[in-house]
XYZ file of C-alpha atoms in Angstrom:
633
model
C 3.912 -28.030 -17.434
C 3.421 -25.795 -20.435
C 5.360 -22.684 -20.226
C 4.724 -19.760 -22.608
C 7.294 -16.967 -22.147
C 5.172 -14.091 -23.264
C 5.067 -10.947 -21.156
C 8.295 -12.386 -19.054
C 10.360 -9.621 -20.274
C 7.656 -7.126 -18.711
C 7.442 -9.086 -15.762
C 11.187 -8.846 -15.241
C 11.583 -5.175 -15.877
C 8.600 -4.480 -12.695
C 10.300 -6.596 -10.588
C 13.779 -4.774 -10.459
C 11.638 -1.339 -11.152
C 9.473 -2.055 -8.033
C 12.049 -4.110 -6.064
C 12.366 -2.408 -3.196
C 9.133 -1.691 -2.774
C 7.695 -4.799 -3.569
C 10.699 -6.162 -0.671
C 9.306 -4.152 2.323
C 4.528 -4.264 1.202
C 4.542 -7.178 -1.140
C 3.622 -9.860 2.387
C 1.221 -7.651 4.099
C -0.906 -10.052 6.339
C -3.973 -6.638 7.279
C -7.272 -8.420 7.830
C -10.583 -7.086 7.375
C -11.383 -5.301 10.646
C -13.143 -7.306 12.772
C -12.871 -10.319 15.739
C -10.345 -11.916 13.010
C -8.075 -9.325 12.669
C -7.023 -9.277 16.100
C -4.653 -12.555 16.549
C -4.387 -13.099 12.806
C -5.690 -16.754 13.437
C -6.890 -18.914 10.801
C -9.203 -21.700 11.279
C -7.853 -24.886 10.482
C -9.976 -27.505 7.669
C -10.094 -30.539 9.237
C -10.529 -33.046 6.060
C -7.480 -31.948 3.928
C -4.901 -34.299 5.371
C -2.925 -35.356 2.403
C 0.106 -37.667 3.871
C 3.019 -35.377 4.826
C 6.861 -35.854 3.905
C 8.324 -39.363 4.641
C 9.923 -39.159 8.292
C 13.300 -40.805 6.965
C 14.356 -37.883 5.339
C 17.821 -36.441 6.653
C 16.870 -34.078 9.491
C 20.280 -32.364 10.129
C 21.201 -28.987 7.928
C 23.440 -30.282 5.203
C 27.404 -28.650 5.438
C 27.201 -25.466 2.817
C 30.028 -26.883 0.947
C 28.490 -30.507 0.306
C 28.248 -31.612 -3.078
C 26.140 -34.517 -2.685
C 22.757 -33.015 -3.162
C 21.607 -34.279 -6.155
C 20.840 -30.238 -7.441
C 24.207 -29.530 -7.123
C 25.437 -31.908 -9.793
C 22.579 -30.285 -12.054
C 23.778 -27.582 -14.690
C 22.604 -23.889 -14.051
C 19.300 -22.913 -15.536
C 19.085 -20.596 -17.866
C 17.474 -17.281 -16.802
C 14.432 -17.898 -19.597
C 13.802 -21.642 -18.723
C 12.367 -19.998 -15.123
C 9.739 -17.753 -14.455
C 10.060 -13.746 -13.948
C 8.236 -13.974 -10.643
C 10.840 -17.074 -9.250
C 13.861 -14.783 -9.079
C 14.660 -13.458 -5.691
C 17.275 -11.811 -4.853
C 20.602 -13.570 -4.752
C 22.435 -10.975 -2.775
C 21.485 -12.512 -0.052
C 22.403 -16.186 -0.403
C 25.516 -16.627 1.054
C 24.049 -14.078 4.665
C 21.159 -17.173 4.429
C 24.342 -19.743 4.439
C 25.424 -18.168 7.633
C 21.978 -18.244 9.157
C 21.515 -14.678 8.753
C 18.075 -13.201 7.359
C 17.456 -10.141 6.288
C 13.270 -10.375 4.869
C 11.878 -7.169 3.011
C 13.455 -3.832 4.900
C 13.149 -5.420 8.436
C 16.732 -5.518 10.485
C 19.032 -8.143 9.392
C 18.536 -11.114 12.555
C 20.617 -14.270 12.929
C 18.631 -17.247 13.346
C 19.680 -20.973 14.001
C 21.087 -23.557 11.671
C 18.065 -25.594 12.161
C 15.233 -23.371 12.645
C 12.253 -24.009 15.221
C 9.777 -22.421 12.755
C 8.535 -20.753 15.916
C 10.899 -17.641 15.911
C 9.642 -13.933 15.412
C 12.857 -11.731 17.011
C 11.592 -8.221 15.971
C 8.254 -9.026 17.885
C 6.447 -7.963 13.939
C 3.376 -9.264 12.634
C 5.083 -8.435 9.202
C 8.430 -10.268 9.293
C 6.519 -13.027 10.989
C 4.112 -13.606 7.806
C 7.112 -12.949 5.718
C 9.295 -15.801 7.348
C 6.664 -18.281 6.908
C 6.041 -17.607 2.982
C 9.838 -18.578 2.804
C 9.898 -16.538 0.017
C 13.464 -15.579 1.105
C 14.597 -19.085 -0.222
C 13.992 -17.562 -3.648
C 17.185 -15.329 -3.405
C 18.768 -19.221 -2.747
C 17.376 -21.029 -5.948
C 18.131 -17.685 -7.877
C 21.984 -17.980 -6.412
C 22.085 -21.254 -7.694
C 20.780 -21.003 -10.732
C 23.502 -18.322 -11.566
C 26.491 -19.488 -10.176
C 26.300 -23.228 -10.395
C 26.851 -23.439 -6.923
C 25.216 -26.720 -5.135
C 25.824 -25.258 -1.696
C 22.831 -22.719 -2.478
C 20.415 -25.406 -3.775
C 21.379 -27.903 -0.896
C 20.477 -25.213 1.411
C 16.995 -24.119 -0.159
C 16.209 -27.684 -0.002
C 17.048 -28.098 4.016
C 15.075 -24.976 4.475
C 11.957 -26.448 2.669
C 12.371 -29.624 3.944
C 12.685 -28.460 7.372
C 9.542 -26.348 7.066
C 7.150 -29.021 6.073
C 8.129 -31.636 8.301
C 8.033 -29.107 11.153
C 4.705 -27.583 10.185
C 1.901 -30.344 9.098
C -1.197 -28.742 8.463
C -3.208 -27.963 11.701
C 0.158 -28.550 13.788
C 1.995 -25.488 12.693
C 4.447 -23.606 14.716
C 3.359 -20.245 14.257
C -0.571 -18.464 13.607
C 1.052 -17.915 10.191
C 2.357 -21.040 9.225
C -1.141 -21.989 7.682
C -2.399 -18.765 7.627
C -4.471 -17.787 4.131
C -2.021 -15.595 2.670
C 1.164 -17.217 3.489
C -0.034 -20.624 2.810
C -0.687 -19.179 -0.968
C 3.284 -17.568 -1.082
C 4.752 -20.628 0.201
C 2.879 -22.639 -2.253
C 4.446 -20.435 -5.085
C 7.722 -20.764 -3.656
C 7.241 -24.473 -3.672
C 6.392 -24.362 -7.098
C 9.431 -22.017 -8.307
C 11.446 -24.681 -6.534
C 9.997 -27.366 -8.152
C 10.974 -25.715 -11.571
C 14.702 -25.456 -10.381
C 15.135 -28.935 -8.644
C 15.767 -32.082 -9.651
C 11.912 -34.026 -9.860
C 11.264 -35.273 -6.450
C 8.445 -37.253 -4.758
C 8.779 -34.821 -0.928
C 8.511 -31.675 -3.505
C 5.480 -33.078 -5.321
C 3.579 -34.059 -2.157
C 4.406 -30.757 -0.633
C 2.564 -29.336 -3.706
C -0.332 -31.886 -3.235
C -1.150 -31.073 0.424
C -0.547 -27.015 -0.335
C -2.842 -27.528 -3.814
C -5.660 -29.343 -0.867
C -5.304 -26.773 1.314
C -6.101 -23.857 -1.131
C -8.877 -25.388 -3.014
C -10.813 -26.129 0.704
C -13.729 -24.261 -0.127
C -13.553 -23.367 3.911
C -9.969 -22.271 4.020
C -10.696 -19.679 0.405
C -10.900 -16.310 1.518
C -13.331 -15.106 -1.447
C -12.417 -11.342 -1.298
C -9.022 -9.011 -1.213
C -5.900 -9.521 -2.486
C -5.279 -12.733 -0.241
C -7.947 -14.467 -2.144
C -6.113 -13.525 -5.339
C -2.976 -14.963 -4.363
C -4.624 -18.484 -3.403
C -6.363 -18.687 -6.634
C -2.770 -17.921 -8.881
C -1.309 -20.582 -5.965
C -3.762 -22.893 -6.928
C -3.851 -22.231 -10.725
C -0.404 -23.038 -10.601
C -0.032 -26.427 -8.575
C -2.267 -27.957 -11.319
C -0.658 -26.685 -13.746
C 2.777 -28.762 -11.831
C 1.099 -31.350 -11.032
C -1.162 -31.936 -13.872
C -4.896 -31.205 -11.936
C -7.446 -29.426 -14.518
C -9.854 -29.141 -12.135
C -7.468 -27.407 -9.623
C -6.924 -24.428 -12.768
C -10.806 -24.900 -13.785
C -11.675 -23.687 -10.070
C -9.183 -20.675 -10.022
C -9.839 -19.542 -12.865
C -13.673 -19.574 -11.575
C -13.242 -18.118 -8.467
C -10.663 -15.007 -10.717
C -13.541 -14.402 -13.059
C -15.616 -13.735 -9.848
C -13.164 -12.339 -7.236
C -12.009 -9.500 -9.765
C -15.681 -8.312 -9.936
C -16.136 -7.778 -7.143
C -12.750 -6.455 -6.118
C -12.152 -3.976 -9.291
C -14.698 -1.402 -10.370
C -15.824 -0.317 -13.546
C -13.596 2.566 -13.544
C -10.238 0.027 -12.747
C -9.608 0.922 -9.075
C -9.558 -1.787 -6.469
C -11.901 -2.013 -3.265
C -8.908 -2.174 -1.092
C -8.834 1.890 -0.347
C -5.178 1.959 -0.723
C -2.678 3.674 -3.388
C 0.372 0.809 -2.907
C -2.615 -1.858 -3.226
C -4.182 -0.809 -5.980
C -0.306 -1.612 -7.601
C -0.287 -4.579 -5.832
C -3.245 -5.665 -7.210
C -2.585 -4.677 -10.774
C 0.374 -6.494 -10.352
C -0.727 -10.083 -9.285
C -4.403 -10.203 -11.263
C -1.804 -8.766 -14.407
C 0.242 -11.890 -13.052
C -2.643 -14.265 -13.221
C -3.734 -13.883 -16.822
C -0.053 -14.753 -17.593
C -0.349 -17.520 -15.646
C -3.481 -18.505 -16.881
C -1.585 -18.227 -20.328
C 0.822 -20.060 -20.029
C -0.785 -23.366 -18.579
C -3.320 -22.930 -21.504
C -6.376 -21.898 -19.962
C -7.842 -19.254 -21.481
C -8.294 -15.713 -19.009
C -12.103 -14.804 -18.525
C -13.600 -12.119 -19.871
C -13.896 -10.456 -16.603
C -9.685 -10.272 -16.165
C -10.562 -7.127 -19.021
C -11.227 -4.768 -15.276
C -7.250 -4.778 -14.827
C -6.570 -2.862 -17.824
C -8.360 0.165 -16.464
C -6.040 -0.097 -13.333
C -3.261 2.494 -14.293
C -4.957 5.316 -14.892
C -5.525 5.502 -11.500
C -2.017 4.930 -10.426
C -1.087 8.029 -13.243
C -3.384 9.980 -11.329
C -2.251 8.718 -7.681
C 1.517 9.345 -8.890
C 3.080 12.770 -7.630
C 5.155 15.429 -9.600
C 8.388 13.661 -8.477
C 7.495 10.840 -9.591
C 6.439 8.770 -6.580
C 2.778 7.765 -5.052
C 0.970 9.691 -2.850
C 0.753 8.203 0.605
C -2.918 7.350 0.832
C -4.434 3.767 3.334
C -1.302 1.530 3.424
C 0.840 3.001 1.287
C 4.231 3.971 1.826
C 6.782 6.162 0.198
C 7.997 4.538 -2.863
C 8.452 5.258 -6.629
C 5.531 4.716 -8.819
C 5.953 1.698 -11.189
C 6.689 2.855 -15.239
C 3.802 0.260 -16.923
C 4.652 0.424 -20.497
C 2.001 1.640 -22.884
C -0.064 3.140 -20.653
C -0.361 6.638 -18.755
C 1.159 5.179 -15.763
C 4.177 4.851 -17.317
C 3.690 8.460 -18.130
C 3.369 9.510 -14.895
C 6.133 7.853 -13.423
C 8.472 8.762 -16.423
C 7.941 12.377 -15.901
C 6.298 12.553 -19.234
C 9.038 11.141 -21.083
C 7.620 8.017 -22.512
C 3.945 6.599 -22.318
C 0.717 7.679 -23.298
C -0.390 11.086 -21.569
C -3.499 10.910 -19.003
C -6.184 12.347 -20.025
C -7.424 14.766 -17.492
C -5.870 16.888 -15.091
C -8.828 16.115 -12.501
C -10.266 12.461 -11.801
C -12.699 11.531 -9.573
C -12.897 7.673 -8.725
C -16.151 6.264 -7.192
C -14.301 4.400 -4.988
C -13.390 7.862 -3.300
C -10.321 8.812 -4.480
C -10.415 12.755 -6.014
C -6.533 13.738 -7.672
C -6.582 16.983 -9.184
C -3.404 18.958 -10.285
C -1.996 22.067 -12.600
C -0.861 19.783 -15.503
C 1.317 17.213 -16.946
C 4.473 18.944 -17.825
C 3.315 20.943 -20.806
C 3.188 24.497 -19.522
C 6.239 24.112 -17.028
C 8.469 21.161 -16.083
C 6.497 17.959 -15.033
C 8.261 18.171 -11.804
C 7.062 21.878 -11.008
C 3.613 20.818 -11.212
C 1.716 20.812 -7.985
C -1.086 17.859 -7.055
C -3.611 17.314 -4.529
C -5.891 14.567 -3.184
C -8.626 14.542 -1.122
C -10.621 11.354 -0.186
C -14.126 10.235 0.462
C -16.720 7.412 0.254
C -17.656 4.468 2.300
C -15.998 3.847 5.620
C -12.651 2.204 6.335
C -11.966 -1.569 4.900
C -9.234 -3.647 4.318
C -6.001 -1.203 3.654
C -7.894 1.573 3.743
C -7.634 4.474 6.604
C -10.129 6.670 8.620
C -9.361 9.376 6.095
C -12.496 10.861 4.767
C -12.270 14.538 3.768
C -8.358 14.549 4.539
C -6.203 16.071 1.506
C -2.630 15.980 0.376
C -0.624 18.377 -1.339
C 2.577 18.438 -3.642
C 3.805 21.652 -4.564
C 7.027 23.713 -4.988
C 8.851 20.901 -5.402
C 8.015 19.259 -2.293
C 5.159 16.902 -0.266
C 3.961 19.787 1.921
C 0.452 18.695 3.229
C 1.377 14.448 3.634
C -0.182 11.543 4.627
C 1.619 9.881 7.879
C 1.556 5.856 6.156
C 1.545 2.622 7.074
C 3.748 2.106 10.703
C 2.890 -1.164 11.526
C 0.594 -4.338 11.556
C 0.696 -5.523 14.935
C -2.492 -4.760 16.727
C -0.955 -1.832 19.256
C -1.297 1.789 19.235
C 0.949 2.649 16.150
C -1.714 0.970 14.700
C -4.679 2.600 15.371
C -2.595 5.475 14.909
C -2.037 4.882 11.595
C -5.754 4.048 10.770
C -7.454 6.831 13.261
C -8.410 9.564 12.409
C -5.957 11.725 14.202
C -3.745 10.551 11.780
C -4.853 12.787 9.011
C -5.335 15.980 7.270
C -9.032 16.537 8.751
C -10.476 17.918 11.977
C -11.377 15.680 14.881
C -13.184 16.120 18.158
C -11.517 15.770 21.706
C -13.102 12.875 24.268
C -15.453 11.612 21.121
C -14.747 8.392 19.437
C -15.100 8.519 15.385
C -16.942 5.713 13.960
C -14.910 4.678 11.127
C -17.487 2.292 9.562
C -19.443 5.851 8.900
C -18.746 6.767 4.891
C -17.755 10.533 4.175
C -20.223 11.868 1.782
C -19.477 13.774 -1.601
C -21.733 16.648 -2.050
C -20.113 18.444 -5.076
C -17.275 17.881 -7.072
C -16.274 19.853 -10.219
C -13.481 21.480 -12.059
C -12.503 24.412 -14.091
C -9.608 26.320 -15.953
C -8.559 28.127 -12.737
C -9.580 25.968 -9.869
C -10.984 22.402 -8.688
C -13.815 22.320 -5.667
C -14.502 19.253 -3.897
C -17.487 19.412 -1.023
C -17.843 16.747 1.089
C -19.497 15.400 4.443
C -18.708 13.711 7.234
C -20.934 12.205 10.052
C -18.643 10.229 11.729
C -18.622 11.271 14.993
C -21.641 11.125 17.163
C -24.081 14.051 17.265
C -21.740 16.282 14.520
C -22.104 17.105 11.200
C -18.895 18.378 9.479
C -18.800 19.587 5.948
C -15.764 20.219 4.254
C -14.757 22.094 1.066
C -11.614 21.755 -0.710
C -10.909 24.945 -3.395
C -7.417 24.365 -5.241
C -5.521 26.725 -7.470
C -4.500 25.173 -10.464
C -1.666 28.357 -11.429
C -0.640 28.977 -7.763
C -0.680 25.694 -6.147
C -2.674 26.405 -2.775
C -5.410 24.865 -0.882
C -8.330 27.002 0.683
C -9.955 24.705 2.744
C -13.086 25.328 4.818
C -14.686 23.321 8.164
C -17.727 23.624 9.603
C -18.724 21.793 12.412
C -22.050 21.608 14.203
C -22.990 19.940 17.323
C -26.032 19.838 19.470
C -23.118 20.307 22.777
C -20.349 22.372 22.948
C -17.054 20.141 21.518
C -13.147 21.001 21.162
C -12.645 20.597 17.659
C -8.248 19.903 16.037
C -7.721 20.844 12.516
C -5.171 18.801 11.884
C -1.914 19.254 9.111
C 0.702 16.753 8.889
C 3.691 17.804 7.312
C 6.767 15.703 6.054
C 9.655 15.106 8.036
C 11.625 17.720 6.870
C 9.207 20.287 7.547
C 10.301 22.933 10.447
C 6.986 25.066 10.689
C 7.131 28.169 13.030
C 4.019 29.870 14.865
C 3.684 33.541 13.959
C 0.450 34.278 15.489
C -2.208 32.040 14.370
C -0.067 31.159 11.162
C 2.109 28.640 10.166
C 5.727 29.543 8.189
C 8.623 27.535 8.178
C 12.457 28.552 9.923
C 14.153 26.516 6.503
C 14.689 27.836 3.613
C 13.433 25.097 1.464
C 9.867 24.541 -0.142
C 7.080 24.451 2.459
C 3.161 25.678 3.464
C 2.732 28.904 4.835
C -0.868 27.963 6.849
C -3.175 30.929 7.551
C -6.561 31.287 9.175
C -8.759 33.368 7.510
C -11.677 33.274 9.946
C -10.807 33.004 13.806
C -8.207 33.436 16.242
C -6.980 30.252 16.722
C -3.741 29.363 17.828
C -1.637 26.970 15.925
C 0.269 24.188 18.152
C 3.269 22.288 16.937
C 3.615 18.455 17.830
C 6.131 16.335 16.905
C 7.238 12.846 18.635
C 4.453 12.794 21.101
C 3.756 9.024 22.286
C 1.371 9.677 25.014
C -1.362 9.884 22.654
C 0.670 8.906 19.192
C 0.664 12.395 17.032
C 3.260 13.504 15.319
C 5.240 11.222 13.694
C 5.573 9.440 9.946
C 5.839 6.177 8.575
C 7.472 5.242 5.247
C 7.280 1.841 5.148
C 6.206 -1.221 7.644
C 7.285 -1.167 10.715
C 9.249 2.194 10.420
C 8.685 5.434 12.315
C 10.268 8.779 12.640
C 9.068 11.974 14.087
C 6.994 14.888 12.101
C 5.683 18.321 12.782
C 1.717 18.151 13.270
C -0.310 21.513 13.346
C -2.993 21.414 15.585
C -5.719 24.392 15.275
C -8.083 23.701 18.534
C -11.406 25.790 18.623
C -14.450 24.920 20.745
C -18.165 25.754 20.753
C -21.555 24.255 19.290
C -20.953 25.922 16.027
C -17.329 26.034 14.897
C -15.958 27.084 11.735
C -11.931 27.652 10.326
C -11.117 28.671 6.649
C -7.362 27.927 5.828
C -5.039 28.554 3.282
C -2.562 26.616 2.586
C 0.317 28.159 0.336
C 3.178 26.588 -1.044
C 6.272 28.827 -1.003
C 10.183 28.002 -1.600
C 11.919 30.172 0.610
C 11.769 31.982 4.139
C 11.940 35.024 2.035
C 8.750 34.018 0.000
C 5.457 36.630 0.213
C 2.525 35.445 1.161
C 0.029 38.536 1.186
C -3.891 37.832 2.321
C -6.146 41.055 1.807
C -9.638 41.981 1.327
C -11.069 39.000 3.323
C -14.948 38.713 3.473
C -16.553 36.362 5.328
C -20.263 35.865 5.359
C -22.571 32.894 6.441
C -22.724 30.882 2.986
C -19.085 31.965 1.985
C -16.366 34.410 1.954
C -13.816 36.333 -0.552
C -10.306 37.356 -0.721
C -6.834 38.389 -2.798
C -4.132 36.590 -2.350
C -0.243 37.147 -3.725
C 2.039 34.666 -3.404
C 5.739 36.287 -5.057
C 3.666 38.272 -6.925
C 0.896 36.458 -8.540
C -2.153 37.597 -7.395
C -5.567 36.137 -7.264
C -9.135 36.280 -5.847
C -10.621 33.649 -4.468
C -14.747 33.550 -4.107
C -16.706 31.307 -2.605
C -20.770 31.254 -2.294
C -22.963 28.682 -0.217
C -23.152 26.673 -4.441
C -20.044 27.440 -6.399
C -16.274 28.655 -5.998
C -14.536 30.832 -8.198
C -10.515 31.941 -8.520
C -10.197 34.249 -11.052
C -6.328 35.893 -11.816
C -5.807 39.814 -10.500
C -3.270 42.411 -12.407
């Protein structure tokens, strides 16, 4: 195989900058919504049936201290003779020599010596997908490789061995073994293995029948991130085993799949902050690829380098990612050269963004007061809101909900990712309840419905963002979004109208941390640490705190897959045919913080008032076609 070692040293710096990240998202199995999604079953091709390993092959786990295999009488490799994205992580070798697995941030289990292949002990969708890429062998080979150790190798290559002979194509143990996705991460494994281990004819038939399998035009899934993972898969099988027309049809099928999966503007179709990284990551991964087996990248591939603006925009004051679709809580990734790394630098090194306020077609709007140069970059304060066609892929019933960093702190968030078994945490986490908008009791949202922007601009003083939402049956709801670029707050104003009398929830989901207190119908905090101060301006509705509730799910956040811990939810109920709340939201750093509202107007195409927060005093205006904020001595 050719090799080319250009861009490795990049590719090694992500993957211990993103490790842990990369650990607990990197094997999400989500499925576009639909019949599909709901056993994660994958249809079979009944014509690839290259022959499978030779049934005289030892079948009993070797001892961990043999030194018979022939890898262990191999010298180590050196780091550059293997590829960036082979290395796993070899801190967890000798816990896989006692048949212990610990796979992305999912509790350490103890499995057998000779696994069934069948086993999923934390009942997760997740570590299930996860165990069948076998990507956890990589931490194995990397062991190896360092320490000389056969015992390591010998291991990886029971593990392997054991897999394939267990799991022939169409008889696999689990709905993942074949599965789309982890068929494509297996297939890479097999080829980082094949890099580290002695030339072997079981190793190059496994290749052969994964290298089938991937290039079935049936079994290609033609859209998302899975589809980009089969076609680097595929790309680099022939490159192994020496198949042009196994590269020639990847790197077809890349020159169309990142068309239609990256806009013009560099941001991904797959509504999600972590997978517009992820995606960046692997198509980044596959010109490399394409590279280094001599094949030159189309033209096309030119979409990725538009992909970290957005993630400078998407990253946070403190340098992390704002929680938006699946997306957990993680650092944002420093991508050298470009205003990414910027953003996740805190403006030390990197190119700055250009713009303080971006609005992505794909329906992402990040505004925020600046990039360090009139205060520290980690007193800024940033806000989201989002909009545009209905939920897909890793994307969320959000339209209209909005985020806010300020004071040092995540103070309106988005709840994340929870899980990917089909169950209630689920829907949770893609419903609509679990966001920063209003919903309507006994009324189900239809999520396929897109959220509409009506108006969207941007000042010296403030941003406004208008948008509109027809989701639920028989109600139109139109919300604007007015932010404060030298005070940091949100004014945010619903109105709902239905042709029957509804019970409306505006809904705020604050961090874990959070410990909001009800003083009438607004919202303070009993800690003296950063945190909103939520006041209606129009109304007497009553805030309600909910935290923990299971019986329905509200109340809680996620930070990565398969975790869950209790947060304070406001709910602001209000009923009638025509309902209407304006809100501010105010960031402030200490119990003893002022928040003083005054001179509020409210008319039927806007309203007016003065606000101070510690001092700094401003009025806000808003008319039925424009908002103002304009600073008061």
């Amino acid at each position: 195989m050719t090799r080319r070692r250009t861009g490795l040293a990049l590719l090694s710096l992500l993957v211990v900058l993103s490790a842990a990240a990369t650990l607990s998202l990197l094997s999400r199995n989500q499925q576009p919504r639909g019949p599909a999604a709901a056993n994660g079953a994958v249809k079979e091709s009944d014509h690839v049936t290259p022959s499978t390993p030779s049934a005289s092959e030892p079948r009993s786990a070797p001892s961990h201290g043999s030194t018979s295999s022939p890898s262990a009488s191999s010298p180590p490799i050196e780091q550059d003779d293997v590829r960036a994205d082979c290395i796993g992580s070899p801190s967890r070798a000798d816990a896989l020599l006692a048949n212990h697995y610990t796979i992305g941030r999912h509790p350490q289990v103890t499995l057998p010596e000779n696994p069934r292949w069948n086993e999923n002990p934390l009942r997760s969708r997740n570590w299930e997908f996860s165990y069948h890429t076998l990507r956890f062998v990589l931490g194995l080979l990397t062991a190896g490789q360092r320490s000389g150790d056969g015992k390591y190798f010998d291991r990886a290559t029971f593990l392997l061995q054991d897999w394939i002979r267990d799991n022939p194509p169409g008889r696999g143990r689990s709905v993942f073994s074949w599965n789309d996705h982890s068929t494509a991460w297996r297939a890479e494994v097999l080829v980082c293995a094949a890099e580290v281990l002695p030339h072997s004819a079981w190793l190059d038939n496994a290749l052969a029948v994964h290298g089938a399998k991937l290039a079935t035009p049936s079994f290609y899934r033609r859209e998302g991130n899975h589809a980009l993972n089969q076609n680097v898969a595929l790309l680099d099988i022939g490159c192994r085993l020496g198949r042009p027309e196994w590269m020639d049809l990847a790197r077809r099928r890349l020159a169309t799949l990142v068309v239609k999966s990256i806009d013009p503007q560099g941001v991904t179709n797959e509504q999600s902050v972590f997978y517009q990284r992820y995606n960046w990551r692997h198509y980044s991964r596959a010109v490399r690829r394409l590279q280094d087996c001599g094949v030159a990248p189309p033209p096309q591939l030119a979409r990725v380098g538009g992909m970290p603006d957005f993630l400078a925009n998407a990253t946070l004051p403190n340098g992390e990612y704002a929680m938006l679709g699946d997306t957990g809580r993680a650092a944002a990734v420093s991508i050298p050269g470009t205003t990414a790394e910027f953003a996740a630098t805190g403006g030390r090194t990197g190119k700055r963004p250009a713009t303080v306020f971006a609005n992505y077609k794909a329906g992402f709007i990040f505004g925020r007061s600046g990039w360090g140069d009139d205060r520290a970059f980690g007193d800024e304060s940033a806000w989201s809101v989002r909009y545009g066609e209905g939920l897909r892929w890793h994307g969320h019933a959000d339209g209209g909900s909005v985020t806010l960093y300020a004071a040092g702190a995540r103070l309106l968030e988005d709840p994340g990712i929870f899980t990917l078994n089909v169950d209630a945490w689920r829907q949770f986490a893609i419903g609509r309840s679990a966001h920063n908008v209003v919903t309507v009791d006994n009324a189900v949202f239809n999520a396929s419905r897109p959220t509409a922007l009506l108006r969207a601009s941007t000042g010296a003083t403030r941003d406004e963002v208008v948008v509109r939402s027809r989701g639920y049956a028989g109600v139109d709801a139109t919300r604007r979004i007015v932010y404060s670029r030298a005070l940091g707050y949100l004014v945010v104003e619903d109105r709902l109208s239905s042709a029957t009398p509804i019970v409306a929830r505006q809904l705020w989901h604050l961090s874990e941390s959070a410990r909001p207190t009800i003083d009438g119908t607004s919202v303070g905090s009993a800690a003296a640490s950063p945190h909103a101060r939520i006041i209606q301006l129009a109304g007497t509705q009553k805030p309600v705190i909910v935290k923990g509730r299971t019986r329905p799910v509200q109340g809680w956040i996620s930070l990565y897959t398969d975790h869950r811990t209790p947060a304070p939810t406001i709910e602001i109920p209000a009923a009638g045919r025509i309902i209407r709340y304006i809100t501010l939201v105010a960031p402030v750093t200490t119990t003893d913080a002022h928040v003083v509202v005054s001179d509020v107007r409210v008319t039927a195409a806007g309203f007016s008032f003065r606000v101070a927060i510690d001092g700094h005093a401003e009025l806000v205006t808003a008319t039925g076609t424009a908002a103002t904020i304009a600073p008061v001595r």
